[in-house]
XYZ file of C-alpha atoms in Angstrom:
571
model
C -26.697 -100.534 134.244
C -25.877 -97.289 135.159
C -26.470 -97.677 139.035
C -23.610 -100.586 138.753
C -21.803 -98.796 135.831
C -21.348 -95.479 137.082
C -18.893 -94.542 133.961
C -21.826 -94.825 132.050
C -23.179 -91.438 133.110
C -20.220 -89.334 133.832
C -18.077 -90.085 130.539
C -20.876 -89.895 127.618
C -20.640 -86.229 129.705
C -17.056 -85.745 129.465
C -15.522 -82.252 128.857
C -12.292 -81.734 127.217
C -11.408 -79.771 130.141
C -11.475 -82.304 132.383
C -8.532 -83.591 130.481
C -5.628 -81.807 131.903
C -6.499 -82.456 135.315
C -6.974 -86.026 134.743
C -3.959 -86.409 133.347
C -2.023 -84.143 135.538
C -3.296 -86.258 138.411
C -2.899 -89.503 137.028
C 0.552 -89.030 136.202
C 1.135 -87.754 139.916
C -0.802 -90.746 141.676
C 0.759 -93.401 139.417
C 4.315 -91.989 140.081
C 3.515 -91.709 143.978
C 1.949 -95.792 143.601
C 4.713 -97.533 141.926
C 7.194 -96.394 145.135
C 4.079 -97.067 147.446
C 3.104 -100.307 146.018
C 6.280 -101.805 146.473
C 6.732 -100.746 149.928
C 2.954 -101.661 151.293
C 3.196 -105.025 149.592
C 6.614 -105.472 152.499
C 4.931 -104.433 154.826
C 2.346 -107.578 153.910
C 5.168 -109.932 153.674
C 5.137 -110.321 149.780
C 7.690 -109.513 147.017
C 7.610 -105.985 146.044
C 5.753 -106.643 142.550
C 2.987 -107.647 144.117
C 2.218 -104.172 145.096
C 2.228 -103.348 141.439
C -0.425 -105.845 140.949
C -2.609 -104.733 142.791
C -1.848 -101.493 141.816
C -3.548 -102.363 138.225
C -6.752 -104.242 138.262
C -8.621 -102.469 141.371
C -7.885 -99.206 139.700
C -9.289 -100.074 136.487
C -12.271 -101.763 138.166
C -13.313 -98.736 140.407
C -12.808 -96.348 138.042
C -15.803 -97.938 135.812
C -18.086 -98.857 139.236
C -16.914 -96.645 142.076
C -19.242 -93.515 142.240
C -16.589 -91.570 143.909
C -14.435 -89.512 140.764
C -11.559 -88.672 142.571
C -10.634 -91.997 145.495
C -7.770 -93.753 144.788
C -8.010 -97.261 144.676
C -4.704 -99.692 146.009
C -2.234 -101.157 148.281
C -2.801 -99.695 151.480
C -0.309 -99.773 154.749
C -3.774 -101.174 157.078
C -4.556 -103.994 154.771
C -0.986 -104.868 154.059
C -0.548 -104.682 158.165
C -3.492 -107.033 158.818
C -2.398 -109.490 155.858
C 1.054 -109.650 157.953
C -0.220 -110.188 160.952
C -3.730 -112.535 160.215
C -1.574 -114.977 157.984
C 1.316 -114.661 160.254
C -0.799 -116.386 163.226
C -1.694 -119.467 160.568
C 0.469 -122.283 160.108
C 1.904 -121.281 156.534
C 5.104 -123.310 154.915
C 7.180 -121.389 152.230
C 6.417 -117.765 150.276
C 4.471 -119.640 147.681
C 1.423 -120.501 149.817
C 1.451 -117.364 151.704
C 1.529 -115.731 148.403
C -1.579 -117.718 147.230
C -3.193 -117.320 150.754
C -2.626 -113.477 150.158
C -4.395 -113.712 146.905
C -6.920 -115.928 147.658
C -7.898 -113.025 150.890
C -8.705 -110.912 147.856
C -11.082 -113.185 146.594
C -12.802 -113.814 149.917
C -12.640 -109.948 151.046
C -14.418 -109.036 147.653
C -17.066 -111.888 148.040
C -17.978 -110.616 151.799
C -18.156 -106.854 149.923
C -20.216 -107.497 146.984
C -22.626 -109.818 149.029
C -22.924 -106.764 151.610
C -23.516 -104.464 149.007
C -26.524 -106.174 147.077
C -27.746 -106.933 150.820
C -27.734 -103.331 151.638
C -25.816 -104.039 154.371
C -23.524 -100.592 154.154
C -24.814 -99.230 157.595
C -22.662 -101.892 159.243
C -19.955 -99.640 159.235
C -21.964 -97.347 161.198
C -20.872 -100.094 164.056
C -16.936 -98.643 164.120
C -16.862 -95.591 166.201
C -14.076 -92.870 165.548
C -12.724 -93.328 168.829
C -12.400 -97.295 167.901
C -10.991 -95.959 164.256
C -8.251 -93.521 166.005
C -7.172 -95.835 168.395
C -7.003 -98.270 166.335
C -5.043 -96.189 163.387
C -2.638 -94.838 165.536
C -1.611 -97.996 167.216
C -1.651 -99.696 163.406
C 0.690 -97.220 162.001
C 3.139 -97.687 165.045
C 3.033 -101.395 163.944
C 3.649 -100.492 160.901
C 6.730 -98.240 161.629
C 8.122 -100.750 164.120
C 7.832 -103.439 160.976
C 9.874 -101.752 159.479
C 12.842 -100.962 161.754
C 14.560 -104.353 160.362
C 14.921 -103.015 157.087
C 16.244 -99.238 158.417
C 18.279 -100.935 160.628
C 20.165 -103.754 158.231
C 18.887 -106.830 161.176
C 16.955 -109.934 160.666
C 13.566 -109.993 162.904
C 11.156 -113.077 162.135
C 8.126 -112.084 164.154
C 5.197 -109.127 163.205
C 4.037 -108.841 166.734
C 4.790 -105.247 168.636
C 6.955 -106.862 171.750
C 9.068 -109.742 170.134
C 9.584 -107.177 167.171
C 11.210 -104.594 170.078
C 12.772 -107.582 172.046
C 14.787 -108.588 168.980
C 15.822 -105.426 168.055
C 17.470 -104.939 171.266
C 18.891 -108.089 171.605
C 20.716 -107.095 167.771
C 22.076 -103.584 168.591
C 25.437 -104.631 167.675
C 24.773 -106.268 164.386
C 22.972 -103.034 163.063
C 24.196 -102.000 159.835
C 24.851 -98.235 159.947
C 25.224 -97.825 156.321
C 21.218 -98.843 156.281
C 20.525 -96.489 158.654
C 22.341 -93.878 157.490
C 20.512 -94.364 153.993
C 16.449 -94.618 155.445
C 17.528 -91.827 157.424
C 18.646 -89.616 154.378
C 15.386 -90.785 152.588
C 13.319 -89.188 155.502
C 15.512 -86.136 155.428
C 15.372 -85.328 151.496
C 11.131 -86.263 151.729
C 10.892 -83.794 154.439
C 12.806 -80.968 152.884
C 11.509 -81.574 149.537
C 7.762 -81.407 150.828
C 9.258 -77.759 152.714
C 9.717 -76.416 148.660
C 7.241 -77.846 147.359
C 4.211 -79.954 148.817
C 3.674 -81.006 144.845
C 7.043 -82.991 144.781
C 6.736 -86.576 144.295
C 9.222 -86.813 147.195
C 9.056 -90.857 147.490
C 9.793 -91.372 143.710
C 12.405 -88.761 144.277
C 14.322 -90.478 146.733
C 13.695 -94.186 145.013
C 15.740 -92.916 142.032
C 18.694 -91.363 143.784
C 18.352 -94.480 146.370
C 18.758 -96.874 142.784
C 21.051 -94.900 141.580
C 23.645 -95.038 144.583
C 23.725 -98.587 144.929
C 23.942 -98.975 140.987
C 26.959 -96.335 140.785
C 28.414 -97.011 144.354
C 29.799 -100.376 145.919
C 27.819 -100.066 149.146
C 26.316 -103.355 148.845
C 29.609 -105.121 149.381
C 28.624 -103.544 152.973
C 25.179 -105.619 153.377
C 23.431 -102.440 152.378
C 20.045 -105.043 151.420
C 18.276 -104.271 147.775
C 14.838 -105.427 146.708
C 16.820 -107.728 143.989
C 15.042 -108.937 141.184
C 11.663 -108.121 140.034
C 9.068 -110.513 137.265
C 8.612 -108.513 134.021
C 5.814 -108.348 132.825
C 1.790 -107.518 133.432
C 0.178 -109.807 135.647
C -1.315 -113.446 133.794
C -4.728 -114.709 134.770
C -4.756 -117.075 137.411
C -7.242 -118.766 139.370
C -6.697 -118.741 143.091
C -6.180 -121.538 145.324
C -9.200 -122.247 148.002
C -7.940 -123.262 151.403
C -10.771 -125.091 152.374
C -9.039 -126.302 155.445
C -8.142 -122.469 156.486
C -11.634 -120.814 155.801
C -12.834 -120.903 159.399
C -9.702 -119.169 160.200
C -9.790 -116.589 157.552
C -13.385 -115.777 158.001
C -12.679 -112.932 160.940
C -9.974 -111.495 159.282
C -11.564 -111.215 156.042
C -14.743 -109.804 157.430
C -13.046 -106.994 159.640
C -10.867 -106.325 156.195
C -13.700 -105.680 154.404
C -15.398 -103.284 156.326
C -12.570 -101.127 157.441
C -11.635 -100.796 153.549
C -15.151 -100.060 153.361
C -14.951 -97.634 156.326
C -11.522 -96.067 154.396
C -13.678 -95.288 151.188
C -16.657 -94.405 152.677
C -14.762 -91.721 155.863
C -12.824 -90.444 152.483
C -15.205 -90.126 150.324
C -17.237 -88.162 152.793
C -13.952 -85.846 153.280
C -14.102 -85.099 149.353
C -17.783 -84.216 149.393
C -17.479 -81.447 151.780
C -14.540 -80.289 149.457
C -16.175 -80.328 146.389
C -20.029 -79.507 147.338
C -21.590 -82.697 146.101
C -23.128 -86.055 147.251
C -22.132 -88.341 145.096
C -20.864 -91.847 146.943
C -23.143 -94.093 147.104
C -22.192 -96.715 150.154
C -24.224 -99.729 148.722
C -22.114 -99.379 145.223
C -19.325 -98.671 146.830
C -19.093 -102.096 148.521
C -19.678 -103.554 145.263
C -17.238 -101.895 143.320
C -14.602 -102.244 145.975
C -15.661 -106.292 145.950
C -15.360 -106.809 142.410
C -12.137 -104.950 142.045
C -10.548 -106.963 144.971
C -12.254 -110.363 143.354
C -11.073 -109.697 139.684
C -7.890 -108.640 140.801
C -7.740 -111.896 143.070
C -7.106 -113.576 138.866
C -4.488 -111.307 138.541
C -2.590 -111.794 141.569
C -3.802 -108.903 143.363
C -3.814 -108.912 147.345
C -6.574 -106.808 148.839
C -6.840 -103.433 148.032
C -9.206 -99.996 149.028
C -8.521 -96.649 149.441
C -5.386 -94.904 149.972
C -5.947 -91.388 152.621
C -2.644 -89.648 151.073
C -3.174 -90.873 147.164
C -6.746 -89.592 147.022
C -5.459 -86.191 148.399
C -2.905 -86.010 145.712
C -5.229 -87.073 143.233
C -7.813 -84.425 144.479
C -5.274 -81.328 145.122
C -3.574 -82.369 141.178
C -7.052 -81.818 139.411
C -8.593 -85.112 139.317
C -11.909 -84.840 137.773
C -13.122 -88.263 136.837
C -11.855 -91.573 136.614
C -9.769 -91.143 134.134
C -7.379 -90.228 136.614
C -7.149 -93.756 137.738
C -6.881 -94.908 134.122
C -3.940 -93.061 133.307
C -2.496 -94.323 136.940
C -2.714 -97.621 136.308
C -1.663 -97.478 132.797
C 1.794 -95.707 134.114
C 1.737 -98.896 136.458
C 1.448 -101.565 133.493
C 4.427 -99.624 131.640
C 6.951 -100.004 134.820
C 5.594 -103.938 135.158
C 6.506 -104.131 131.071
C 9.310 -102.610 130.987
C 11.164 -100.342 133.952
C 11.224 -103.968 136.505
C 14.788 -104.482 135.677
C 15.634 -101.028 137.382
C 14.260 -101.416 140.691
C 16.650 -104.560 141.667
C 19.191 -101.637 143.321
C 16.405 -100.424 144.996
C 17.755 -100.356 148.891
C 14.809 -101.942 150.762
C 15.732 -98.818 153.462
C 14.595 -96.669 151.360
C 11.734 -98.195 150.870
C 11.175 -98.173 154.624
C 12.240 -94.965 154.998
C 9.097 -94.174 152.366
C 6.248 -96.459 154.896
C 7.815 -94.740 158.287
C 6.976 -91.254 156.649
C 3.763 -92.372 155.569
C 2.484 -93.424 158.739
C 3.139 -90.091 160.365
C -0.296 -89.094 158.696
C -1.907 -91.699 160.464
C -1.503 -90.909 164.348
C -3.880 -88.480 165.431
C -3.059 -86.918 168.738
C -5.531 -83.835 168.234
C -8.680 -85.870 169.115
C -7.646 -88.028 171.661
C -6.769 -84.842 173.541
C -10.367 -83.402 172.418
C -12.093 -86.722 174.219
C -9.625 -86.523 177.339
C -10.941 -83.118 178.015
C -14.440 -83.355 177.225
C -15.337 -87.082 176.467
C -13.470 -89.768 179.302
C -15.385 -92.536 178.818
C -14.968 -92.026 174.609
C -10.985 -91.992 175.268
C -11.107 -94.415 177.590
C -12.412 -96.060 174.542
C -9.871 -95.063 172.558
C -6.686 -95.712 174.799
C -8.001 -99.453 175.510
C -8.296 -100.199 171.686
C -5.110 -98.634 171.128
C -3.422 -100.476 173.774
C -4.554 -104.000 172.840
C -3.696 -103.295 169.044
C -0.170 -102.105 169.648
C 0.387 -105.385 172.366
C -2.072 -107.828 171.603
C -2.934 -108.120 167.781
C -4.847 -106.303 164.891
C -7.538 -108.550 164.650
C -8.025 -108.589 168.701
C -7.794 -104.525 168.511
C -10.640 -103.950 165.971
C -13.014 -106.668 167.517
C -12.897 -105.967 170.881
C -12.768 -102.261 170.037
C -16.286 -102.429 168.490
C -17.611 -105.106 171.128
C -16.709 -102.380 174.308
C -18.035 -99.325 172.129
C -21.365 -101.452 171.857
C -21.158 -101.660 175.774
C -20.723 -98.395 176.386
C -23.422 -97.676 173.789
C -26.060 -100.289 176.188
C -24.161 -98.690 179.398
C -25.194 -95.104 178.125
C -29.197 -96.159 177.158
C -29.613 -97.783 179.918
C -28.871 -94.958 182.402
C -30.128 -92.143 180.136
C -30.814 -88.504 180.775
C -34.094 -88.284 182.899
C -34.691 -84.211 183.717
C -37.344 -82.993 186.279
C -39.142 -80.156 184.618
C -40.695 -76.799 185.741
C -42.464 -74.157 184.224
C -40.853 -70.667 183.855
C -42.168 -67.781 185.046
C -44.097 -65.728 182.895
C -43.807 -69.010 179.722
C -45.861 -71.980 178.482
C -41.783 -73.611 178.644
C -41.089 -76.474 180.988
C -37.515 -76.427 181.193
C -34.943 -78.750 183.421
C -35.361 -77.297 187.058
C -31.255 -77.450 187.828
C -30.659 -75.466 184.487
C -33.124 -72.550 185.271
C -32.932 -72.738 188.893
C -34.081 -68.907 189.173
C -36.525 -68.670 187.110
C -38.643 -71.843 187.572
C -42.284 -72.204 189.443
C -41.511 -74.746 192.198
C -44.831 -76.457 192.356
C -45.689 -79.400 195.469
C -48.552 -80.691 194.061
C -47.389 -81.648 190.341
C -44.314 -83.819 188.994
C -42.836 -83.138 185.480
C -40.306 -85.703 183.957
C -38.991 -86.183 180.983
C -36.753 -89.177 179.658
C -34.551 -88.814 177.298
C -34.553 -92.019 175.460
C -36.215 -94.941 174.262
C -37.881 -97.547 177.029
C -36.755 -100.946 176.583
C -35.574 -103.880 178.627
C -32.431 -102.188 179.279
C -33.573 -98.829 180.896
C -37.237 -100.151 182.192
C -36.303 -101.153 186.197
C -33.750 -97.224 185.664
C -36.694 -95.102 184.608
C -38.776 -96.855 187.634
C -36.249 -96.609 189.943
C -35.316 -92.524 188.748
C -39.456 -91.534 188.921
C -39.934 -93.312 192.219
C -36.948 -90.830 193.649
C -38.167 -87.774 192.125
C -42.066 -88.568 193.387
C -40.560 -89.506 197.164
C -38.910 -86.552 197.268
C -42.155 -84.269 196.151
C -43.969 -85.698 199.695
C -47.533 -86.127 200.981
C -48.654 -83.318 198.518
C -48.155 -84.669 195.124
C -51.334 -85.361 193.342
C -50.031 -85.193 189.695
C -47.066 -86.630 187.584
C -46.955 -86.054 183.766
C -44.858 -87.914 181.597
C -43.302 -85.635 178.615
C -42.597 -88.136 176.406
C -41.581 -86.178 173.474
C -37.778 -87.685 173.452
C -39.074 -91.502 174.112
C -39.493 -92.822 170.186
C -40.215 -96.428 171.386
C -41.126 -98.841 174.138
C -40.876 -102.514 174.381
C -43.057 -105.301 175.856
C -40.786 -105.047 179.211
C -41.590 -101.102 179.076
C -44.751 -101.625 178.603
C -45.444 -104.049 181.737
C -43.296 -101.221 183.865
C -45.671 -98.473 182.629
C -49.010 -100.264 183.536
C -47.637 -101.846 187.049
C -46.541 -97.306 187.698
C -50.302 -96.827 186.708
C -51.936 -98.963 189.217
C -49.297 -98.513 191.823
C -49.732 -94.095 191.567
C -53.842 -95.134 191.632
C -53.040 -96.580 194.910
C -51.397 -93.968 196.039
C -54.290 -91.646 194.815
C -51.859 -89.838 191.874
C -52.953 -89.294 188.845
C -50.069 -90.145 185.807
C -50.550 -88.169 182.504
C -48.627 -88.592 179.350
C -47.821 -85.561 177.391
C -45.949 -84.654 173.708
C -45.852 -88.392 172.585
C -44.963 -88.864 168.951
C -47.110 -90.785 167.238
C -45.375 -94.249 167.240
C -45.112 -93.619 171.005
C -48.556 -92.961 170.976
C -49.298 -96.057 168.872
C -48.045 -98.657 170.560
C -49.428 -97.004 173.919
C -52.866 -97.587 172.063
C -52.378 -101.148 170.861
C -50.758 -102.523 174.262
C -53.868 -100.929 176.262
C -51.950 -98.622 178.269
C -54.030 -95.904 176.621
C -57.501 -97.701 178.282
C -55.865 -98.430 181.740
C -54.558 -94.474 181.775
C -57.442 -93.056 180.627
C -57.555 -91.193 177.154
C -58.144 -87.981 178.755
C -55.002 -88.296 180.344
C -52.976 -87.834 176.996
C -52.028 -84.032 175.924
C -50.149 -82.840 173.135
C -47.792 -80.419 175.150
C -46.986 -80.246 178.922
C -48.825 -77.140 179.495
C -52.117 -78.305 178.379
C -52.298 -80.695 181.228
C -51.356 -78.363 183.790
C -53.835 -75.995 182.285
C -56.192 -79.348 182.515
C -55.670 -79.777 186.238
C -55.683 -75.924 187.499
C -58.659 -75.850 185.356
C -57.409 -72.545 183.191
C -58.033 -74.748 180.109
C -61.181 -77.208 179.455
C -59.989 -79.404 176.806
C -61.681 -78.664 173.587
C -63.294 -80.878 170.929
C -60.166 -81.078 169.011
C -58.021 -81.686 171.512
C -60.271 -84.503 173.138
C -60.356 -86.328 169.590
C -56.685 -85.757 169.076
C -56.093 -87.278 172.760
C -58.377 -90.443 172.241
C -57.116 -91.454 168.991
C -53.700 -92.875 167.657
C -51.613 -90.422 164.658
């Protein structure tokens, strides 16, 4: 119970002075998430108070299974993105079923997650690279801020793609309302100089009360300035979502790649919080889970999908979080404004609440390591540029596939071309070290080969590391009697690998060279045992390091009885 429960160990352990950090944090979060919420759940193309649904349930939910103390579970500007834009592409008809498709993602995302989790299937998220993460953050949150220019800008835009978005825009520069701009712009400016006196401000609720109170004390809605109007009272009644059996097929990809980047959010956050507080407490397994039932009870409660939010956690961390009672006290603050502070948010100015996602996002674009890979790592931004590129102008869903399919290519490119070194002894050492790093000090030898290759032998490298050794023993000439293997960085070899290694055997015979194997780990050396490469080479021929064997043949060192038992058996 306690593996699934994880508020079964930490709050029978609860000190009192935990309290004032909890509370101190939970009132800052929830303040920070009723503005948020409202805003994200836009940007997904719902009403505004379904952002305070899912602010609720999820919270609750991870606060009594998530093993992390201090994440903060919610809407999120990603998900609410690829809601927009993977509903957007299906045939929908009216807010009400795009509403219940919305909800219904929640149910399916948080089936995929809790099935992953008791599957032990966490490592999948292993599969999405941080160049395929930056790219495709950065181009997300310019998505995200171009989303939003209809509402800074007063205009009507029907599309969520990047270019009809800008071609619209363009096409209404003289029905822009300057009243809305001037508004989202003042947001941004008071948020910015606010967080200049004090990074502890709750800027956004800040500027949502002075924004509610201009249009409620002010007539500039009789200039089209455009409010958030009126908002259900009231906590959110059970409900059982719709199934679009029709749609599955459709929603299937989108629901997958939703629930492993929220899974990648908790999991890269989590991590961040560890190194911060000196502990290892997130467990990725239970994680999954607890992320999957929050996002499939909240699917009753008319929750869209929901994970972790980068800028809440940090507030919740830096205010004095120390448990989940943090979360508690958040979502409680939530369920009070749903009960009884709805009414007061119908003069919100929806600029404002743009103005509140367009700051946001400026957390998400990361130019720092993209100039990092350009100078050291080209193929990595390569990487990076091409997922951001076909985010931005192609799609979400497009971005994050295709960005993991061409980092699993260049993953197969790199292993099968890896690092093979020809090694030399250096002067005066037992070391065998690459000859074109210690040029100087090497003993050039004519009569004796050393390679080593730096990777596993499979299908995919086999016909390289043939091709590579036949170079380096061509260029050694008519005096070459020897080549040793060091085989110290291969941890595996394959059927294919296998066949490559006994055709190099006989072939070298032929030839009247002798091959020797040195430094094999000991599933190397077991499968060289069980495939019979061991009997074909000769037992004798195996040696624990490199300088045994050229001991062996210069006849300095006889091999002992150890070391002839150690050679002629598998370990």
């Amino acid at each position: 119970m306690k593996a699934y429960f994880p508020i079964l160990t930490w709050l029978p352990r609860y000190k009192r002075t935990y309290l004032s950090g909890d509370i101190s944090a939970g009132l800052t979060v929830g303040i920070m998430l009723i503005p948020q919420g409202m805003a994200y759940a836009m940007i997904a193309g719902l009403p505004p108070v379904y952002g305070l649904y899912a602010a609720l349930i999820p919270q609750i939910i991870y606060a009594i299974m998530g093993t992390s103390r201090q994440i903060a579970i919610g809407p999120v500007a990603m998900d609410s993105l690829l809601i927009a834009s993977g509903l957007g592409a299906l045939s929908i008809s009216g807010i009400e079923n795009y509403i219940a498709m919305a909800i219904f993602l929640s149910l399916f995302i948080g089936t995929i997650q809790v099935l992953l989790g008791f599957l032990k299937m966490g490592f999948l998220v292993n599969f999405l690279s941080r160049p395929v993460i930056s790219g495709f953050t950065s181009a997300a949150a310019l998505i995200i801020g171009i989303s939003q220019l209809k509402h800074l800008l007063g205009i009507s835009i029907s599309s969520n793609k990047t270019l009809p978005i800008l071609k619209q825009t363009f096409s209404q520069l003289d029905q822009i309302n300057p009243l809305a701009v001037v508004v989202g712009l003042s947001g941004i400016g008071i948020m910015l100089l606010l967080k200049r006196i004090h990074s502890q401000i709750p800027t956004a609720i800040v500027v949502v009360i002075l924004g509610i109170a201009l249009a409620y004390f002010t007539p500039i809605t009789d200039y089209g300035l455009q409010l958030v109007g009126k908002i259900p009272e009231g906590l959110p009644g059970f409900q059982v979502p719709e199934i679009p059996w029709s749609e599955l097929g459709q929603l299937f990809t989108l629901a997958l790649a939703m629930a492993l980047i929220a899974f990648m959010e908790v999991v890269s956050i989590g991590k961040a919080l560890e190194e911060k507080v000196k502990t290892s407490r997130l467990v990725p397994n239970q994680e999954l889970i607890a992320l999957g039932t929050g996002n499939i009870v909240g699917s009753f409660f008319q929750c869209y999908p929901t994970t972790a939010g980068f800028s809440r956690t940090a507030v919740n961390f830096q205010a004095g979080a120390k448990t989940g009672v943090a979360a508690l006290i958040s979502a409680a603050l939530v369920g009070l404004t749903l009960l009884f502070l709805t009414p007061v948010f119908y003069y919100l100015p929806n600029a404002i609440l743009a103005s509140i996602i367009m700051l946001a996002i400026t957390s998400l674009i990361d130019l720092k390591y993209p100039k990092e890979l350009y100078k050291n790592q080209k193929d990595e931004f390569a990487l990076l540029i091409v997922t951001f590129l076909i985010t931005l102008f192609v799609g979400i869903q497009e971005g994050i596939i295709l960005g993991v399919l061409f980092s699993l290519l260049l993953m197969v490119y790199r292993t099968s071309k890896p690092h093979m070194a020809v090694l030399g002894q250096i002067k005066g050492t037992t070391y065998f070290k690459n000859v074109n790093r210690f040029a100087t000090d090497i003993i050039e030898r004519k009569d004796i080969l050393v390679v080593r290759f730096d990777a596993q032998l499979f299908f995919g490298n086999k016909d390289y590391f043939y091709s590579e050794l036949n170079k380096h023993i061509m260029s050694k000439g008519p005096q070459l009697k020897t080549v040793i293997i060091n085989a110290e960085a291969i941890n595996y070899i394959d059927s294919s690998a296998i066949y490559i290694l006994k055709h190099l055997i006989l072939e070298l015979r032929e030839k009247d060279i002798q091959l020797m194997i040195a430094a094999a780990t000991g599933p190397t050396r077991d499968i060289l045992f069980k495939t019979g490469v061991t009997e074909m080479l000769g037992p004798e021929n195996l040696f624990v390091r490199v300088v045994e064997a050229v001991e062996f043949i210069d006849g300095i060192h006889p091999r002992t009885e150890i070391e002839d038992r150690v050679s002629r058996q598998s370990f």
